[in-house]
Short mmCIF file of C-alpha atoms in Angstrom, two decimals:
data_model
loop_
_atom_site.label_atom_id
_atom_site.label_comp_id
_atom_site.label_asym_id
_atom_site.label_seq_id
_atom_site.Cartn_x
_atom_site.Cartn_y
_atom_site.Cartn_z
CA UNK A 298 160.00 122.58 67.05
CA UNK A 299 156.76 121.81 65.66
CA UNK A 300 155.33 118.29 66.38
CA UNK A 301 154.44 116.00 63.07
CA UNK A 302 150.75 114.46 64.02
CA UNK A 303 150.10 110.76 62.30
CA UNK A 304 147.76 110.21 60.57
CA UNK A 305 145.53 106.99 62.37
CA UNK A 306 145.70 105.21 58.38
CA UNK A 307 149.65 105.22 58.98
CA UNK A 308 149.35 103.50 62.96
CA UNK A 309 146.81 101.13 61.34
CA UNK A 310 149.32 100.08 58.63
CA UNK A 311 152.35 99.94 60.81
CA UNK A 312 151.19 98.36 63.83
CA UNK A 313 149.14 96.01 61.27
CA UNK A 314 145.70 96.90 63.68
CA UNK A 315 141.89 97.66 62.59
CA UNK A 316 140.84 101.53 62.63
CA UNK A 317 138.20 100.46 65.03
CA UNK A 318 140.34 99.22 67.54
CA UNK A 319 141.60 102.78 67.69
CA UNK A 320 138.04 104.67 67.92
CA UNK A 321 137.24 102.44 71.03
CA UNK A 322 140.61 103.50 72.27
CA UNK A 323 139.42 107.03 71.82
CA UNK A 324 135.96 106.14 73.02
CA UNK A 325 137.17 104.65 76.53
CA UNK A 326 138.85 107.50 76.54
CA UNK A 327 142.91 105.98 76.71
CA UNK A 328 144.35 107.74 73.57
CA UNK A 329 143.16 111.35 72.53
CA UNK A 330 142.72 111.53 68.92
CA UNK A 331 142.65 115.18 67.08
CA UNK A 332 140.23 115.96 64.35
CA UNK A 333 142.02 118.10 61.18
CA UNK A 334 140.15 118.45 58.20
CA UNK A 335 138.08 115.37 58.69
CA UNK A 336 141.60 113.76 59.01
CA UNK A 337 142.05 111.82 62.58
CA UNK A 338 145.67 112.63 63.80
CA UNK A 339 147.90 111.20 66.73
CA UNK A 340 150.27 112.96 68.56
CA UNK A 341 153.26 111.17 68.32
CA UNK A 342 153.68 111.38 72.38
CA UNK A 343 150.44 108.95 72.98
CA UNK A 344 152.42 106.26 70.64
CA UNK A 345 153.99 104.65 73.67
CA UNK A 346 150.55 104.32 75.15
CA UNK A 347 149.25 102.60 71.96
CA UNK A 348 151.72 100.55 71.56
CA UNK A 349 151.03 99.65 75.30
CA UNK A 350 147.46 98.84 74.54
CA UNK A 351 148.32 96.94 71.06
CA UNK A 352 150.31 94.49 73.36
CA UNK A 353 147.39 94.64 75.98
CA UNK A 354 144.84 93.82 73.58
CA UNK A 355 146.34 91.75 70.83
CA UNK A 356 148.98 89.75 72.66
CA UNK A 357 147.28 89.48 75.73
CA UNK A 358 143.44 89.55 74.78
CA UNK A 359 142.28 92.04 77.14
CA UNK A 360 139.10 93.85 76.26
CA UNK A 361 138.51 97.56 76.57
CA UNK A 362 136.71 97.34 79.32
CA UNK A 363 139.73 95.37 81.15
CA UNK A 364 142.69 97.65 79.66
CA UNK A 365 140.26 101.15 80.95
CA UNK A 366 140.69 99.10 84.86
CA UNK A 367 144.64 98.11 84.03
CA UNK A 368 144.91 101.48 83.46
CA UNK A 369 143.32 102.75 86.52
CA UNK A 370 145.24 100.36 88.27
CA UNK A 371 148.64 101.40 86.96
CA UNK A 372 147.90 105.03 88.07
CA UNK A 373 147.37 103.30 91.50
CA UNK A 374 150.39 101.85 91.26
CA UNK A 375 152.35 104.50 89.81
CA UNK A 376 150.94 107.08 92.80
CA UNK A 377 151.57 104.30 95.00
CA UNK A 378 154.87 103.54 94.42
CA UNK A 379 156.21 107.68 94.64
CA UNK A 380 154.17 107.58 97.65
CA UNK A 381 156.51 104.17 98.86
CA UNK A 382 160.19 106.43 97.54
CA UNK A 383 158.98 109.10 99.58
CA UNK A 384 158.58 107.36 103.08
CA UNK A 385 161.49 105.18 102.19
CA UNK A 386 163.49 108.39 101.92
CA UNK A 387 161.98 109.77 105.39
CA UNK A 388 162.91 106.88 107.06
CA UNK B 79 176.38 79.37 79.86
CA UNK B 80 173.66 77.05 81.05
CA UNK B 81 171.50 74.77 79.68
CA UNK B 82 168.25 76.56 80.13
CA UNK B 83 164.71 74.20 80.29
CA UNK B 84 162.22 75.94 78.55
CA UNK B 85 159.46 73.85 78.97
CA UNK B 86 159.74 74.31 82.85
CA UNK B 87 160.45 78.14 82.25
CA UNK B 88 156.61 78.21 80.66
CA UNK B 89 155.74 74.89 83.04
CA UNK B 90 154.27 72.56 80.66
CA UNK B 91 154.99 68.93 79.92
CA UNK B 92 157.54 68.00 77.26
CA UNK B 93 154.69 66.44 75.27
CA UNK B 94 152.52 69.85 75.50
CA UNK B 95 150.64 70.72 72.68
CA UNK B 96 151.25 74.20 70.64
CA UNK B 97 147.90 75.34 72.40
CA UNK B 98 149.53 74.35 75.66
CA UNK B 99 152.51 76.32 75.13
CA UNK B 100 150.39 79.11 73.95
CA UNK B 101 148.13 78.52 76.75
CA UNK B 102 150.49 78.51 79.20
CA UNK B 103 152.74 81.28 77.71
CA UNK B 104 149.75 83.52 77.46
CA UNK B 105 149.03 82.93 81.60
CA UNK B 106 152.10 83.81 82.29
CA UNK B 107 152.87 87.03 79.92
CA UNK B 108 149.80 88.29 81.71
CA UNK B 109 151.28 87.82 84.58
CA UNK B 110 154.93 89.23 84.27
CA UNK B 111 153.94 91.69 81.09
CA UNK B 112 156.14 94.81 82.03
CA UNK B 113 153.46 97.13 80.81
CA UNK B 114 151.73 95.57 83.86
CA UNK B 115 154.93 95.75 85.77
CA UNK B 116 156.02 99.05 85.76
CA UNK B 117 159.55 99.82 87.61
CA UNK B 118 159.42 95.82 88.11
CA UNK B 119 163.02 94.63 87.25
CA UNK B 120 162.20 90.93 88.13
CA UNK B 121 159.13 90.90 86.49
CA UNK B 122 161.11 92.50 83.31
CA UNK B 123 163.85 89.80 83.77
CA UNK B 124 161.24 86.93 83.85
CA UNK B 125 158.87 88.21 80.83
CA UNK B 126 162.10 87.76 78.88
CA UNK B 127 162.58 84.29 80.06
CA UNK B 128 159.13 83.31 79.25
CA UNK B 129 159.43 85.21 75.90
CA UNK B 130 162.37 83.29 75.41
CA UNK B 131 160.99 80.11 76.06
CA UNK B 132 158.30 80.43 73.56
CA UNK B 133 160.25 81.91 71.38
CA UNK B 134 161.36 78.45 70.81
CA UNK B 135 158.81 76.31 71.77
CA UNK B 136 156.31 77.83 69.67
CA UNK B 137 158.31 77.95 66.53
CA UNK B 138 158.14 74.21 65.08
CA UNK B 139 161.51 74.12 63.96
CA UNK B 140 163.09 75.71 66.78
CA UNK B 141 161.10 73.28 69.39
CA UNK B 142 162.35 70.18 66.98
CA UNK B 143 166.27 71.37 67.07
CA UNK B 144 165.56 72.36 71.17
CA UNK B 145 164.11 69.25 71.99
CA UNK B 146 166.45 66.90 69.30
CA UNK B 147 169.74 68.59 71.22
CA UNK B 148 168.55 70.11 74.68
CA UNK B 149 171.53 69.77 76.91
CA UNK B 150 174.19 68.43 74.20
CA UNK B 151 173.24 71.86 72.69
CA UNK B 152 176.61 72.84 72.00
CA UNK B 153 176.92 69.95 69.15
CA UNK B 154 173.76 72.40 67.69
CA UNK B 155 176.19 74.18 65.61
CA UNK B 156 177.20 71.12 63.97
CA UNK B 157 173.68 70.21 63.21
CA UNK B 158 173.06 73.45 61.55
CA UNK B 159 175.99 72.50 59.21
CA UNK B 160 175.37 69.43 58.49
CA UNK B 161 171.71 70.63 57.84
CA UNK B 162 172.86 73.62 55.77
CA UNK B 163 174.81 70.99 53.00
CA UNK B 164 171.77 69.29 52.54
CA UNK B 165 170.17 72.39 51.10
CA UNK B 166 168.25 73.20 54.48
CA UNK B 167 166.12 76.50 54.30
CA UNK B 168 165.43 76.72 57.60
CA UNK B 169 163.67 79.60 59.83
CA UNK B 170 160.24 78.78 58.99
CA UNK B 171 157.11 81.50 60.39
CA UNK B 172 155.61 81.05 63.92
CA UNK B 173 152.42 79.40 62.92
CA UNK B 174 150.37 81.53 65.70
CA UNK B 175 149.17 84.83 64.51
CA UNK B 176 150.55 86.17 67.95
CA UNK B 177 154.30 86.06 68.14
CA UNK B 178 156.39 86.96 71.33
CA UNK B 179 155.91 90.71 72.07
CA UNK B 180 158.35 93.17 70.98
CA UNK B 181 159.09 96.55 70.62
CA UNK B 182 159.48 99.36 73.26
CA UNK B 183 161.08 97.65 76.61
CA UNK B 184 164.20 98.50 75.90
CA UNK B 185 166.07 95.61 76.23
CA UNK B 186 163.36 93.25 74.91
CA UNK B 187 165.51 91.69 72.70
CA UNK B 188 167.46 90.33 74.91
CA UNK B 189 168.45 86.39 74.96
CA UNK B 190 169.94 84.55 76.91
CA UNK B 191 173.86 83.17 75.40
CA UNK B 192 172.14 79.97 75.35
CA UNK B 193 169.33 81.29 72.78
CA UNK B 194 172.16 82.87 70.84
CA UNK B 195 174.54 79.98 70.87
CA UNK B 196 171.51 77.33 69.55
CA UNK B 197 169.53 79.82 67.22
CA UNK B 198 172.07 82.49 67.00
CA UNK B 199 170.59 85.91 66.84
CA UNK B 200 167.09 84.96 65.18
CA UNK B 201 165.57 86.29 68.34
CA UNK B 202 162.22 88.11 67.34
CA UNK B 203 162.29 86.69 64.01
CA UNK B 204 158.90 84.82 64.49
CA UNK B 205 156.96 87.90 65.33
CA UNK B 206 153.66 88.10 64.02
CA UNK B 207 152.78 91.34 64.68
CA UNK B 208 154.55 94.58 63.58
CA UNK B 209 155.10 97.04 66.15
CA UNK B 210 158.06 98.77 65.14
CA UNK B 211 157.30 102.05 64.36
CA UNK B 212 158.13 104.87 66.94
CA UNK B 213 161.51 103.80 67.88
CA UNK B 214 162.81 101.88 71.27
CA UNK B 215 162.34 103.93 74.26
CA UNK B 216 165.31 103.99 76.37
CA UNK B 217 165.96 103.87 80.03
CA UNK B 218 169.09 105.03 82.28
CA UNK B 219 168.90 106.27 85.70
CA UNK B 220 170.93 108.62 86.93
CA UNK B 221 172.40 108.64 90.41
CA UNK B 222 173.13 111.81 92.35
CA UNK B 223 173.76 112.89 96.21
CA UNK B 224 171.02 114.96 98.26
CA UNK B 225 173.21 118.29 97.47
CA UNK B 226 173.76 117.69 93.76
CA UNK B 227 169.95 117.80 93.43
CA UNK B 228 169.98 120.72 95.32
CA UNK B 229 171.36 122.81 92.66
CA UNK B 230 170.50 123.32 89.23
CA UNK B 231 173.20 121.45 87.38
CA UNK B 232 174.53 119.64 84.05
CA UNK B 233 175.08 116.22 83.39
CA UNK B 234 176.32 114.32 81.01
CA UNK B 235 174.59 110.61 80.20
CA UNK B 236 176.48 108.52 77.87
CA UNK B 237 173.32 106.38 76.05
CA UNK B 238 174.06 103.97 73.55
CA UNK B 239 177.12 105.04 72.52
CA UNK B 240 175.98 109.16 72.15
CA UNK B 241 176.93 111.63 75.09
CA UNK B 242 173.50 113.22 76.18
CA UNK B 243 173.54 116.48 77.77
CA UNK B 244 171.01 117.35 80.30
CA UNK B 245 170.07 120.49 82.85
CA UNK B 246 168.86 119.35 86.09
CA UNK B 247 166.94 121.73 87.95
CA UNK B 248 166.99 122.19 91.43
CA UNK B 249 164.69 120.04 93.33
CA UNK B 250 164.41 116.94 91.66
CA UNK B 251 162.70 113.92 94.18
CA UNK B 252 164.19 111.13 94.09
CA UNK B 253 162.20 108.87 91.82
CA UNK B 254 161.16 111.39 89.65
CA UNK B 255 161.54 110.33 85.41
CA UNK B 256 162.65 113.16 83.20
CA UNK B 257 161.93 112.61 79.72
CA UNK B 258 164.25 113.58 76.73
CA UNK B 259 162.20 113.29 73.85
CA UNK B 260 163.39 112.33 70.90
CA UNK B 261 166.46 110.66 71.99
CA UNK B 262 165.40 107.37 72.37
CA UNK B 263 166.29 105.34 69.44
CA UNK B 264 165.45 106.07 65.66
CA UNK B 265 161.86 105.37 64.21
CA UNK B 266 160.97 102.60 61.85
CA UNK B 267 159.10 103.69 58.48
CA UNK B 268 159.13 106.98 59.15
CA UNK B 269 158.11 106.80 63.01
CA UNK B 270 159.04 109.34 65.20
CA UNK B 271 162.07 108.32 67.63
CA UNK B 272 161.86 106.63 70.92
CA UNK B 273 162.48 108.91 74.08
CA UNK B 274 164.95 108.81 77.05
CA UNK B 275 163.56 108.43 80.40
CA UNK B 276 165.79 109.20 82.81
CA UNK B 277 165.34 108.14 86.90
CA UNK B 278 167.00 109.80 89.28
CA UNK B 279 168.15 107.79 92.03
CA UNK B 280 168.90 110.28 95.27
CA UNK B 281 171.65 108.90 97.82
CA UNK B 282 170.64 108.88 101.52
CA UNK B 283 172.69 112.54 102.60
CA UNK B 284 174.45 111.80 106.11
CA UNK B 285 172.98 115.11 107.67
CA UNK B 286 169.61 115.54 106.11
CA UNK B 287 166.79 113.84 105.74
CA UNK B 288 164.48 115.10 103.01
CA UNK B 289 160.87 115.05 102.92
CA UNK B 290 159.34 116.70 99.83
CA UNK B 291 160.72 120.36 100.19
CA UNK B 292 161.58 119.81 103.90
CA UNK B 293 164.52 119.19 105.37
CA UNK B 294 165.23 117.93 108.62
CA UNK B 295 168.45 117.61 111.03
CA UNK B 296 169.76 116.73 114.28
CA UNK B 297 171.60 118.96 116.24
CA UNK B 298 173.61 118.06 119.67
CA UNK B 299 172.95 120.48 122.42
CA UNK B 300 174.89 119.89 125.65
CA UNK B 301 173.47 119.88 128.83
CA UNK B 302 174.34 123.30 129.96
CA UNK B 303 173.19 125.13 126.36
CA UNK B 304 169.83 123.36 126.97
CA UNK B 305 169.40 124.78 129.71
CA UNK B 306 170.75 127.75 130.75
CA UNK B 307 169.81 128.84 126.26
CA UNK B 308 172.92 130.25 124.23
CA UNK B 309 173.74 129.57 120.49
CA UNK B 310 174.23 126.69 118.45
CA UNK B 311 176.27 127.06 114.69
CA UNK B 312 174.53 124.60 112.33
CA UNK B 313 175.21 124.09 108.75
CA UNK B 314 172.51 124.30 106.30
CA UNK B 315 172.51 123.31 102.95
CA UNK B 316 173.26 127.20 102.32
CA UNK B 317 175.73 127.67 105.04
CA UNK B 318 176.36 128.18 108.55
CA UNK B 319 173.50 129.81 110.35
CA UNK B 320 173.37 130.74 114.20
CA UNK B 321 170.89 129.76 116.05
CA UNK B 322 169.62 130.92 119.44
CA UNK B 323 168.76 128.26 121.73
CA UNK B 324 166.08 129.23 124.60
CA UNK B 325 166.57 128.43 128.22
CA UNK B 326 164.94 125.26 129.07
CA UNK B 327 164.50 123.34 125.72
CA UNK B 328 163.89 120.12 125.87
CA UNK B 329 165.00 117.10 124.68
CA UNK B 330 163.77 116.33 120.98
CA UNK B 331 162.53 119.43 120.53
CA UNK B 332 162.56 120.53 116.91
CA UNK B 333 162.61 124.16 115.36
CA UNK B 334 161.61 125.48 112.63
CA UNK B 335 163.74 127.52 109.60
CA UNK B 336 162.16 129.09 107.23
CA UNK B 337 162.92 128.92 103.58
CA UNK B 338 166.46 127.06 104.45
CA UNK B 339 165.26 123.33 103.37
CA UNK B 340 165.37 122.08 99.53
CA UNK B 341 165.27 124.22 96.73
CA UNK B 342 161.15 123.81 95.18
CA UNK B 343 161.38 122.07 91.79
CA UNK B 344 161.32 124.80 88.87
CA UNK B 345 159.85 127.48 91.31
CA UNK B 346 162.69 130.37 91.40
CA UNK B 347 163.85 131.64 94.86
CA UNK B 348 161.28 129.10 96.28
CA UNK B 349 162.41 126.96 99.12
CA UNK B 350 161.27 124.51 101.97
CA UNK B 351 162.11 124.63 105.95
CA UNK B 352 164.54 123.29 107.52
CA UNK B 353 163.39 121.57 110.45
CA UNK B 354 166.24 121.57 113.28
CA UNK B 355 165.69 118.49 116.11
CA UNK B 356 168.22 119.29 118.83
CA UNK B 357 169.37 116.01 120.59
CA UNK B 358 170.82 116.80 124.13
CA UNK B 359 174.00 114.72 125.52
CA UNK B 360 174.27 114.78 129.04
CA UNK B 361 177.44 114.97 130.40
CA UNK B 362 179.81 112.24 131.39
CA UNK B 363 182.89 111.40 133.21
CA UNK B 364 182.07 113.89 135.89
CA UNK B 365 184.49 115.11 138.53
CA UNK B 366 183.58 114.67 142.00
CA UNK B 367 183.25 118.35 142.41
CA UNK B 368 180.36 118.34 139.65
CA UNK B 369 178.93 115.33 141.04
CA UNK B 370 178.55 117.23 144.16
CA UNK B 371 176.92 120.17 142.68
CA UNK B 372 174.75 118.04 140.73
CA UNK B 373 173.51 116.35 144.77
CA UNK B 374 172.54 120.25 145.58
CA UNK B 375 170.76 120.64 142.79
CA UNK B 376 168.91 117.31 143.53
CA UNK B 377 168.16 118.30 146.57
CA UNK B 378 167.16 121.86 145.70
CA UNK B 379 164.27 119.93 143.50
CA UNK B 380 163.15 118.37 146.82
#
């Protein structure tokens, strides 16, 4: 099944949010944008993660900076807590 | 149902200000967000409360009704009768451009009977900001024993109402999230669905223990077996398997069986060890004739 990029215009218009806030996105490297025709595309699997980072930023006012460490962190966490099933299952 | 306080929910005074409220709720939503909570039921469970709360106290009209009824809420229906005849529009916008959050937690909009019985199912209707788009991710977690998830095999998930058909392959961890795209729930605008993560919850298996591909188990050896050596039958996950015992093993010791632990995750014909601990009862109840015997051999040592 072939996978139907989006266009950034339509996440701008339906998450109501400025194109720019999506280049720094791209620039702090948290969301991969792809380049067609001078068109920039999403893949409709890193829409959970910018949705994630809408709420982040717009609800909770966390800059780039902060949401690039929150999502170092979560990574940490996420590692972390396999790491915690794993023992717990050994015990 | 319970009266629920809402201004001790977000901990502010009754008299707090809407930048307060939005103060305080904003402290707190950092605090218990479940994008900063992951796996975190409480913290899920309490965002809603606090969601909940402002949900109310920062909508003008809500916080007036809340705070004009509180506990004699149950006469609120009446009020929104009486309030209806007199031509009453009611459910004006949130005046802050940031509304409660919304969108892909699954159960997000879920409020409390309370909520529902005072404002009835209005939840979410304040939101500022639009993020319905790709639709609502789901959840479920699936629980299966040690030797289901040793085999590749079907299951069937009933989600929302739609029966969900899914291979397992051999090896899942316990923990691990399988996602079914697509089958989350439908898009908004032309958004792409929401997809099904799925957690698999592995039961504790009364003979193994499991530690990433490995497998582990304790075997009781009797006295003379230990020993004098002979053979033990154990049963792996595969079968029954003979093992020799050598003369003079020791207590605890563990050995080692190749390619007879858990099935690697989507690597064919791949498999982990079994690790085999033997655990050696010494007899009891002895007859005075093996007592005796057991005085020579005493003595022999000395």
């Amino acid at each position: 099944m072939e996978t139907t990029l989006i266009t950034t215009e339509t996440c701008c218009i339906q998450y109501n949010i400025e194109p720019s806030f999506i280049d720094a996105l791209e620039e702090f490297e948290l969301i991969h944008i792809t380049v067609q025709e001078q068109q920039k595309y999403i893949h409709p699997d890193e829409l959970h993660d910018l949705e994630k980072y809408i709420h982040l930023h717009y609800d909770l006012n966390i800059n780039m900076e902060g949401m690039d460490v929150i999502n170092h962190l979560l990574h940490r966490v996420k590692e972390m807590q396999t790491e915690l099933i794993q023992l717990r299952g050994r015990m | 149902m319970a009266f629920i306080d809402y201004y001790k929910v977000l901990g502010v005074d009754k008299t707090a200000s809407a930048d307060d409220i939005k103060k305080a709720y904003r402290k707190l939503a950092r605090k218990y967000h479940p994008d900063l909570n992951p796996n975190d039921a409480t913290a899920h469970k309490t965002f809603q409360q606090i969601n909940e709360a402002n949900e109310v106290l920062s909508d003008p009209d809500k916080r007036k009704k809340y705070d004009q009824y509180g506990e004699n809420w149950q006469h609120a229906e009446q009020f929104e009768q009486a309030k209806q005849q007199q031509g009453y529009a009611g459910g004006a916008g949130n005046p802050f451009r940031e509304g409660s959050f919304s969108g892909s937690y699954g159960d997000d909009g879920d409020f409390s009977d309370f909520f529902t019985s005072m404002f009835g199912n209005s939840g979410g209707s304040s939101r500022g900001r639009n993020v319905k788009f790709k639709g609502q991710d789901y959840n479920a977690e699936l629980h299966i024993s040690l030797r289901e998830a040793a085999t590749t095999h079907q299951h069937t998930l009933t989600v929302n109402g739609k029966n969900v058909r899914i291979t397992v392959p051999a090896g899942i961890a316990n923990g691990q999230v399988i996602k079914l795209k697509g089958h989350g729930g439908a898009g908004v605008n032309g958004g792409p669905s929401g997809d099904l993560y799925i957690t698999f919850a592995i039961a504790d298996d009364p003979a193994f223990k499991r530690n990433g591909n490995d497998l582990q188990m304790n075997v009781p050896l009797d006295l003379y077996t230990a020993i004098l050596g002979g053979e033990v039958m154990i049963e792996t996950l595969t079968g029954k398997v003979k093992l020799k015992v050598a003369p003079e093993t020791q207590n605890g010791t563990t050995v080692k069986l190749k390619g007879k632990g858990f099935p690697v995750y989507k690597q064919e014909n791949a498999s982990g060890d079994l690790l085999v601990t033997y655990t050696i009862h010494l007899p009891t109840h002895l007859s005075d004739a093996q007592k005796e015997l057991f005085k020579q051999l005493r003595d022999l040592k000395d």
